[in-house]
């Protein structure tokens, strides 16, 4: 019974580069959400997808984009990386969108921008 | 948008004592309030949650209370053990959806 998986585990990029992070939800879950967790802070909501459509977006610049595929996996893309983008990027999956649908987190991708 | 405040930031307790973490939220449309435990270098793990139609929920040594009128909710850990040492995050659903706004976290240290 696999949980949420993310790849890669760690990533080091330089300023100005582009990065793609990947997430596979728990089998049967149709919603994927992305969060950014800066060291010492709580996760901050970036995007939510359900049935391949964007259903919510947090307060992040247009350099951040995402998509969801027919198999419900998802990618988060970040362009023109800044030092401040260094963080743990967490993916969470849930069955649906209604309040009360538990979100289960993946192990995260640790992104370091130098 | 939703704003979640979490207090205190750090809490040290003797093993066997109780720990209480309090959170407040701002969006009256929030209807789901989960708590996550995050150990160093690991993913946040859901430990308990409460929905807006109940005031209290308990699971073994962990309990959560919700006061919708005052817009605050609390996590109670009884008979603390060293393995309870971690960062605990409260969260509230955003605009009735299940996407979450998190507090800044509370470092709980259980002293053996």
Short mmCIF file of C-alpha atoms in Angstrom, two decimals:
data_model
loop_
_atom_site.label_atom_id
_atom_site.label_comp_id
_atom_site.label_asym_id
_atom_site.label_seq_id
_atom_site.Cartn_x
_atom_site.Cartn_y
_atom_site.Cartn_z
CA UNK A 1 0.00 0.00 0.00
CA UNK A 2 2.13 2.86 -1.31
CA UNK A 3 1.81 6.34 0.11
CA UNK A 4 2.46 9.60 -1.69
CA UNK A 5 5.78 9.49 -3.52
CA UNK A 6 7.90 12.40 -4.74
CA UNK A 7 10.98 12.71 -6.87
CA UNK A 8 13.72 13.68 -6.70
CA UNK A 9 14.53 13.60 -2.99
CA UNK A 10 17.11 16.33 -3.17
CA UNK A 11 18.03 18.82 -5.84
CA UNK A 12 20.65 21.54 -6.15
CA UNK A 13 20.17 24.27 -8.75
CA UNK A 14 21.71 27.64 -9.48
CA UNK A 15 19.90 30.94 -9.72
CA UNK A 16 18.03 31.44 -12.98
CA UNK A 17 17.62 27.75 -13.72
CA UNK A 18 14.38 25.83 -14.04
CA UNK A 19 13.24 22.86 -11.95
CA UNK A 20 10.53 20.20 -12.27
CA UNK A 21 9.33 18.27 -9.25
CA UNK A 22 7.12 15.18 -9.50
CA UNK A 23 4.46 13.63 -7.30
CA UNK A 24 2.43 10.43 -7.39
CA UNK A 25 -0.65 10.39 -5.17
CA UNK A 26 -2.05 7.55 -3.14
CA UNK A 27 -3.94 5.13 -5.37
CA UNK A 28 -7.56 6.26 -5.66
CA UNK A 29 -6.84 9.86 -4.68
CA UNK A 30 -7.85 12.39 -7.31
CA UNK A 31 -6.55 15.60 -5.77
CA UNK A 32 -2.96 16.77 -5.44
CA UNK A 33 -1.84 19.86 -3.60
CA UNK A 34 1.61 21.43 -3.49
CA UNK A 35 3.11 23.23 -0.52
CA UNK A 36 6.38 25.05 0.08
CA UNK A 37 8.00 24.68 3.51
CA UNK A 38 10.79 27.08 4.28
CA UNK A 39 13.07 26.02 7.13
CA UNK A 40 11.49 26.77 10.47
CA UNK A 41 8.06 27.59 9.05
CA UNK A 42 4.82 25.77 8.36
CA UNK A 43 3.95 24.58 4.85
CA UNK A 44 2.50 27.26 2.58
CA UNK A 45 -0.10 26.38 -0.03
CA UNK A 46 0.98 26.77 -3.68
CA UNK A 47 -1.48 24.88 -5.92
CA UNK A 48 -4.31 22.41 -5.79
CA UNK A 49 -5.39 20.18 -8.67
CA UNK A 50 -8.41 17.93 -8.99
CA UNK A 51 -9.31 15.85 -12.02
CA UNK A 52 -6.51 17.57 -13.98
CA UNK A 53 -7.89 21.05 -13.38
CA UNK A 54 -6.38 23.76 -11.21
CA UNK A 55 -8.75 24.36 -8.31
CA UNK A 56 -6.73 26.77 -6.23
CA UNK A 57 -3.60 28.84 -6.22
CA UNK A 58 -1.75 30.41 -3.33
CA UNK A 59 0.14 33.68 -3.24
CA UNK A 60 3.08 32.66 -5.42
CA UNK A 61 4.50 34.38 -8.52
CA UNK A 62 3.85 33.22 -12.07
CA UNK A 63 7.27 31.56 -12.09
CA UNK A 64 5.48 28.70 -10.34
CA UNK A 65 3.25 26.46 -12.43
CA UNK A 66 1.89 22.96 -12.16
CA UNK A 67 -0.20 20.39 -13.92
CA UNK A 68 -1.93 17.10 -13.23
CA UNK A 69 -1.91 14.13 -15.58
CA UNK A 70 -4.67 11.63 -16.42
CA UNK A 71 -3.19 9.16 -13.92
CA UNK A 72 -3.50 11.93 -11.25
CA UNK A 73 0.25 12.36 -10.85
CA UNK A 74 1.45 15.93 -10.86
CA UNK A 75 4.40 18.14 -11.70
CA UNK A 76 5.44 21.43 -10.12
CA UNK A 77 7.60 23.68 -12.26
CA UNK A 78 9.57 26.67 -11.08
CA UNK A 79 11.28 28.98 -13.58
CA UNK A 80 14.02 31.57 -13.06
CA UNK A 81 14.97 30.19 -9.66
CA UNK A 82 15.80 32.60 -6.85
CA UNK A 83 17.76 31.94 -3.67
CA UNK A 84 14.50 32.35 -1.77
CA UNK A 85 13.00 29.36 -3.56
CA UNK A 86 15.21 27.09 -1.45
CA UNK A 87 12.78 25.01 0.57
CA UNK A 88 11.18 21.63 1.09
CA UNK A 89 8.44 21.15 -1.52
CA UNK A 90 5.69 18.90 -0.29
CA UNK A 91 2.99 17.18 -2.27
CA UNK A 92 -0.21 16.08 -0.57
CA UNK A 93 -2.96 13.90 -1.95
CA UNK A 94 -6.58 13.49 -0.98
CA UNK A 95 -9.62 11.73 -2.35
CA UNK A 96 -11.62 14.89 -2.92
CA UNK A 97 -11.73 18.61 -2.33
CA UNK A 98 -14.37 19.08 0.34
CA UNK A 99 -13.28 20.27 3.72
CA UNK A 100 -12.70 17.21 5.84
CA UNK A 101 -10.94 15.21 3.15
CA UNK A 102 -7.66 14.28 4.83
CA UNK A 103 -4.47 15.31 3.07
CA UNK A 104 -1.54 12.91 3.19
CA UNK A 105 1.92 14.26 2.55
CA UNK A 106 4.78 12.83 0.56
CA UNK A 107 8.39 12.89 1.82
CA UNK A 108 9.10 16.11 -0.04
CA UNK A 109 11.79 17.33 -2.39
CA UNK A 110 14.54 19.40 -0.78
CA UNK A 111 15.48 22.13 -3.26
CA UNK A 112 18.63 24.16 -2.71
CA UNK A 113 19.27 27.16 -4.95
CA UNK A 114 22.84 28.50 -4.96
CA UNK B 1 -7.02 34.82 3.21
CA UNK B 2 -6.93 32.42 6.12
CA UNK B 3 -4.44 33.24 8.86
CA UNK B 4 -3.49 30.65 11.46
CA UNK B 5 -1.60 31.63 14.60
CA UNK B 6 0.06 29.02 16.78
CA UNK B 7 1.31 29.38 20.39
CA UNK B 8 3.69 28.81 22.06
CA UNK B 9 6.55 28.38 19.60
CA UNK B 10 8.51 26.06 21.88
CA UNK B 11 7.26 23.86 24.70
CA UNK B 12 9.35 21.74 27.05
CA UNK B 13 7.61 19.22 29.30
CA UNK B 14 8.72 16.49 31.67
CA UNK B 15 7.99 12.97 30.53
CA UNK B 16 4.57 11.95 31.80
CA UNK B 17 3.23 15.50 31.96
CA UNK B 18 0.69 17.00 29.54
CA UNK B 19 1.36 19.34 26.64
CA UNK B 20 -1.13 21.81 25.20
CA UNK B 21 -0.74 23.74 21.95
CA UNK B 22 -3.21 26.46 21.01
CA UNK B 23 -4.11 27.85 17.61
CA UNK B 24 -6.38 30.60 16.35
CA UNK B 25 -7.75 31.09 12.85
CA UNK B 26 -9.37 33.97 11.02
CA UNK B 27 -11.67 32.54 8.30
CA UNK B 28 -15.15 31.75 9.60
CA UNK B 29 -15.66 29.49 6.54
CA UNK B 30 -12.96 27.08 7.76
CA UNK B 31 -14.57 23.75 8.64
CA UNK B 32 -11.68 21.32 8.96
CA UNK B 33 -8.80 21.51 11.44
CA UNK B 34 -6.04 18.89 11.23
CA UNK B 35 -2.90 18.56 13.32
CA UNK B 36 0.35 17.30 11.87
CA UNK B 37 3.48 16.00 13.57
CA UNK B 38 6.79 16.49 11.79
CA UNK B 39 9.99 14.87 12.96
CA UNK B 40 13.31 16.23 11.80
CA UNK B 41 13.85 15.54 8.11
CA UNK B 42 10.54 13.74 7.70
CA UNK B 43 7.16 14.46 6.17
CA UNK B 44 4.28 15.98 8.16
CA UNK B 45 2.08 13.17 9.46
CA UNK B 46 -1.60 13.63 10.25
CA UNK B 47 -2.15 12.73 13.90
CA UNK B 48 -5.69 13.92 14.54
CA UNK B 49 -8.27 16.19 12.97
CA UNK B 50 -11.59 17.74 13.88
CA UNK B 51 -14.47 18.99 11.80
CA UNK B 52 -16.56 22.01 12.57
CA UNK B 53 -19.62 20.03 13.61
CA UNK B 54 -17.94 18.65 16.75
CA UNK B 55 -16.28 20.32 19.70
CA UNK B 56 -13.89 17.64 20.87
CA UNK B 57 -12.22 14.49 19.57
CA UNK B 58 -9.93 12.06 21.35
CA UNK B 59 -7.60 9.32 20.14
CA UNK B 60 -5.73 7.55 22.92
CA UNK B 61 -3.32 10.12 24.44
CA UNK B 62 -4.20 12.85 21.95
CA UNK B 63 -7.25 15.09 21.99
CA UNK B 64 -8.30 18.17 20.07
CA UNK B 65 -10.89 20.78 21.08
CA UNK B 66 -12.55 23.35 18.85
CA UNK B 67 -14.31 26.59 19.78
CA UNK B 68 -15.85 27.96 16.58
CA UNK B 69 -17.24 31.05 18.26
CA UNK B 70 -13.82 32.11 19.48
CA UNK B 71 -12.08 30.67 16.39
CA UNK B 72 -9.54 28.69 18.32
CA UNK B 73 -8.59 25.04 18.63
CA UNK B 74 -6.12 23.18 20.81
CA UNK B 75 -4.10 19.97 20.81
CA UNK B 76 -3.72 18.11 24.11
CA UNK B 77 -1.14 15.37 24.58
CA UNK B 78 -1.34 13.47 27.87
CA UNK B 79 1.27 11.23 29.49
CA UNK B 80 3.97 12.56 27.17
CA UNK B 81 6.74 10.24 26.05
CA UNK B 82 10.16 11.01 24.51
CA UNK B 83 8.87 9.90 21.09
CA UNK B 84 6.34 12.75 21.24
CA UNK B 85 9.25 15.18 20.75
CA UNK B 86 8.70 16.81 17.34
CA UNK B 87 7.31 19.90 15.65
CA UNK B 88 3.52 20.06 15.67
CA UNK B 89 1.57 22.09 13.12
CA UNK B 90 -2.04 23.13 13.32
CA UNK B 91 -3.90 23.91 10.11
CA UNK B 92 -7.27 25.18 8.98
CA UNK B 93 -9.09 24.57 5.72
CA UNK B 94 -9.24 27.50 3.31
CA UNK B 95 -12.74 28.70 2.31
CA UNK B 96 -14.41 25.38 3.04
CA UNK B 97 -12.09 23.47 0.73
CA UNK B 98 -9.56 20.98 2.07
CA UNK B 99 -6.48 22.99 1.08
CA UNK B 100 -4.80 24.13 4.22
CA UNK B 101 -3.34 27.18 5.91
CA UNK B 102 -0.72 26.16 8.48
CA UNK B 103 0.54 27.71 11.66
CA UNK B 104 4.27 28.26 12.10
CA UNK B 105 4.73 25.15 14.18
CA UNK B 106 5.45 24.31 17.78
CA UNK B 107 8.60 22.52 18.88
CA UNK B 108 7.69 20.11 21.67
CA UNK B 109 10.56 18.70 23.71
CA UNK B 110 9.80 15.90 26.16
CA UNK B 111 12.49 15.67 28.83
CA UNK B 112 13.07 12.10 30.09
#
